[in-house]
Amino acid sequence: MRKPLLYAAVLLWMVPDLLLGKTYTNKGVTTSKLDCSSSKSFLNEAIIKLYLSVGNLEVKCFFMPGIKINENRNETIHLFVSRGLAPSLTVTNSTYAGTFYFNLSLESEIPSWIIKIPREAISRNKGITPVEQWFVTLSLQEGLETFTAEGTLLDLLREPILQWKIGKVLPMKRFFPFLDHVKRIIITRSPCANDVAVVGLKCTSHCLGIYIGVSSSGFWHENDTKWYNATENICVDLDEDCVVSTIIEMILTNHFLVILTSMGLYVSSDLRYPKDQLRFTRVQFCGFDTADFLIAKLWYNERCLANKENFEDDYLAITFEKSRSITQTDTCFYSKDPFKSWKGCIPNAKRARSRRISIRLVSFLIDQEMDTAVYLLRDKKQCYVAVRGLAKGEPKLRMKFPNFMFPQTFYPATGMAFHPRSHFLYVYGNQVWLSYDGGNSFEIVANFENEIIMWSYHSFHTSSIIFLSNSTTLYYSKAGLHSYKKMGQSRFHPVGVYFDHVGSDTLVYLTNSSLDGIAVTVAFSNNSLIQVEEDIKFKTALAPQYITTTQVLFFAYVPKNSPAALSHDLQFRERHVGRRLQLKSIGFAEILKLMTHEEIEGFPSSVLTNLQSPFEIETPTMSPSLASAIRIEKHSNILFKIILTSGKFAFKYLVEFCISDHCIRKYQVPRIKAITGQPYLMDINTRVYWDETDSYTLDLNIVNRYLRKGITSISFVIWQSTVLCDTPVIILTLKSSCSYSKYMSYVPKYAIKREDWDYGQHKDERGFNMIKTLPKNYRPPSNMGIAIPLTNNFYNADPSKPRPRNYHPLSKKTGIYKQCLNKTTREECKCTKEQKDSESIAFSDCKEKVARFLYPVSQYPILLHIKSEELSIPMDIPYLVTISEVNDRKNWNLRQTVKNEMKRMKSHVESLFTDAVYNPNGLKLSITGSELFHFRVKVIPGVTFCNLVDEFQIYVDSAPLPFPGRVLVASLTAVVIGGIILMVFMVELFNINIWVSFKNLFKKKNKVVAEKTTGEQG
């Protein structure tokens, strides 16, 4: 009895999700048991697609048929509500995760659960830029069963391409006549939101022109594709040759739409800054004509740059299928965002041309993980891959690896592609080869005798790959695997292969029976493919295992030592998925999923089915074996005897049961191959083991010891897995960079409440108001004086009001608006509440109120914290900071404490920078000036991945008169007092009676006249 235990363990390891009662809908095989919609989406579709717009996200969820046999949908949902059951909605992407719960009450006549989620709860930003599309999971728990549904959530406000009119709207009555003259359907998708697709048509001479369609649902919604005639937008001068051109290739990058036409290569304006019409600029390539552009190809490594780092870029290349001539320096050119400057792919092209003129460059890609350029080349007999390193974004002449020469049986090679968000490099042609190490070595995946692969299509979410041959035959594989499966030939011509955001593999074709001329169907179905093996009947015993009341696993029995041909016909195959499993008597089930397990002897394949009609239960009369009995008897200490009694016959078996503590279940350890895209970026150590719950666990220990910035993928591939496995590979993306949630924050000494800021009043213990409302168009003083502002930064800007202190000639020449540039009133500046509260100099126009302090500011503590999500840590060594005043004011100083062991490090760092370097712990600020001081604190590079910067503002009030007023008053006072003292000293020295003199000066003087006397003479 050991083997059954082993088999069960392997089965549980292979299909643990089945035990949860999940329903898989991303293949479009069955209708989801939970179906939900938002304002734009529609019901009864294979995939749930929700849309986020200006207002709240309102979601309604219904139950679809199939929960229980002969159920009533309305009764079921009412029953769940009465029991207090409601689903939950989980929204996730690489940087966000949130769970929301539906209301328990039914608010509409149609039984459904409803939830309203504010937009701000999911995304506060509304700026137009690439944003990762969210995955949504609906989940409802009922007892042991969990009903789930998968879908996506798209932000309609922020996706760049959706904000534009690519050309004139094309009426469908003019579009339908083109359908019979389309040679090829070209589909490109948004790198961050794969549900957003742009489709172009390559036409014959009967429908020449640039016709482009845009879909926001991956073509799933009826009448969702908007068609434009973009001919006039591309042919600005309405050149006759350009007007009759057609689309050859098309790539939608993160910020641009690039179109290759029969007349040349055109790059759109930046999609992040929408206007009425999308305009295009032609790239000039000397020496190439229409015949060259008709067979040219574009090469692009799809990578979402929603959270772009400085070491990430979008690269695009164009190759021409011809030999170089005298006027052509190269036949391959590449460029990076914004695709204005194009350079030759091969360095020192003249020398390379003189050596190997016969070699043609087939494909060119930039490997951003290894920072290399990868070339696919071929001569007259053989194909090979060359890899060069990059220096400042340009290929070096020296090779990174020796050239990898493919065998001569691999000829011709037609293309090359990186699987999205991984380091799996595929080269395809009449064979398919795979490289794990960026082109240093390759391993063969597939060999096609009479067909040539022309295009490859990839899904990062499901790791699925579809190769499309020149005969429109589809081949299916999984990323990182060395196996593939021939699925069949497309029933539609022309046809486009497309993966949406959840990885649904679909075929897109044109039809006049659709409102928008586009139809989509599941890629691997009988309706879309001419099956390779149409005969799906097989006859063998099936062993059922009920997972839930409605889900059953069936194991197909293959007798031991069966011939290979017979064994093949007795197993479940991919072609059975989606079909009905019918019992001859009564009952049938729909096949949902295929699983293979070669290690289970006798049962190498099984299928998961959804029970549609109960199977007939056999009676002993119908099947006498049901009357048999089993009896177990002890034979020895470790052996037991099993006696099977069937009528008059008895069969005996001796088996060994595991009943002691020494019995250990032995699991077949899955062999997992771990692959790192950039092995030199960081140290990665792995450890694998079985945990207490019998789950196979792999632990990663990752360390970046030298603060190297970069990106790498880590892929885990199960060696024995095949393309039939749902998850044979797991791909992780690691960025060696700053965490999106990490930042530096200045913590003010005095906390002021939000309502006090709004009111503009906050009194301290002395009754002093600590909030200062700045005057309109305020500018801080300069070193030349309080009345001579020289800074370009305005605070509380209002273009309709005069500028104070704008008298000095230098003041008149300075001062530039930012938010209010080219506006006439403050209302037109459209300052948000966040901008008004921001301390950043970028939003100084909006700043109205600042923290106010009494003069003098002495030894004010500067508290700096490192914050990440809910974690806040005071800054200390090894973080060192520089502090500057953004308006170039000088009358302030800092005091710091530096430990002896850090003095040497601080001195070394200061020798590398022009600014003074400070220890952030224990910083004290003193200000001897007045009015507004605006400080910027920045962590020096080399101690963290992050560019940690913060700003704070302090307004110093009630300061004494500034120079020269204060000096003049003091000088005059000193002169007067000194004069008085000198005069008193002089009076005392010469004994001058100043009072008598002063009194006589003002006293009235009396006039005295002498009498004249006369006498007689005798």
Short mmCIF file of N, CA, C and O in Angstrom, two decimals, residues 91 107 142 155 230 442 460 638 750:
data_model
loop_
_atom_site.label_atom_id
_atom_site.label_comp_id
_atom_site.label_asym_id
_atom_site.label_seq_id
_atom_site.Cartn_x
_atom_site.Cartn_y
_atom_site.Cartn_z
N VAL A 91 -7.45 43.35 -5.95
CA VAL A 91 -6.82 44.08 -7.05
C VAL A 91 -5.32 44.08 -6.80
O VAL A 91 -4.86 44.50 -5.73
N GLU A 107 -29.19 45.28 -3.84
CA GLU A 107 -29.72 46.62 -4.03
C GLU A 107 -30.45 46.80 -5.36
O GLU A 107 -30.78 47.91 -5.74
N GLU A 142 -17.83 29.10 0.11
CA GLU A 142 -19.03 28.43 0.60
C GLU A 142 -18.62 27.06 1.11
O GLU A 142 -18.36 26.14 0.34
N ASP A 155 -7.06 51.24 -16.27
CA ASP A 155 -7.24 52.67 -15.98
C ASP A 155 -7.40 53.41 -17.31
O ASP A 155 -6.43 53.64 -18.03
N ALA A 230 -5.40 56.99 -40.80
CA ALA A 230 -4.28 57.83 -40.35
C ALA A 230 -3.40 58.27 -41.50
O ALA A 230 -2.28 58.75 -41.26
N PHE A 442 22.93 27.86 -26.90
CA PHE A 442 21.55 27.60 -27.30
C PHE A 442 21.25 26.11 -27.22
O PHE A 442 22.16 25.28 -27.33
N PHE A 460 3.41 36.98 -20.91
CA PHE A 460 4.21 36.93 -19.69
C PHE A 460 3.40 36.33 -18.54
O PHE A 460 3.96 35.75 -17.61
N ILE A 638 4.66 -7.15 9.78
CA ILE A 638 4.68 -6.09 8.78
C ILE A 638 3.84 -6.41 7.55
O ILE A 638 3.65 -5.57 6.68
N TYR A 750 7.44 70.96 15.87
CA TYR A 750 6.10 71.28 16.36
C TYR A 750 5.07 70.73 15.39
O TYR A 750 5.08 71.07 14.20
#
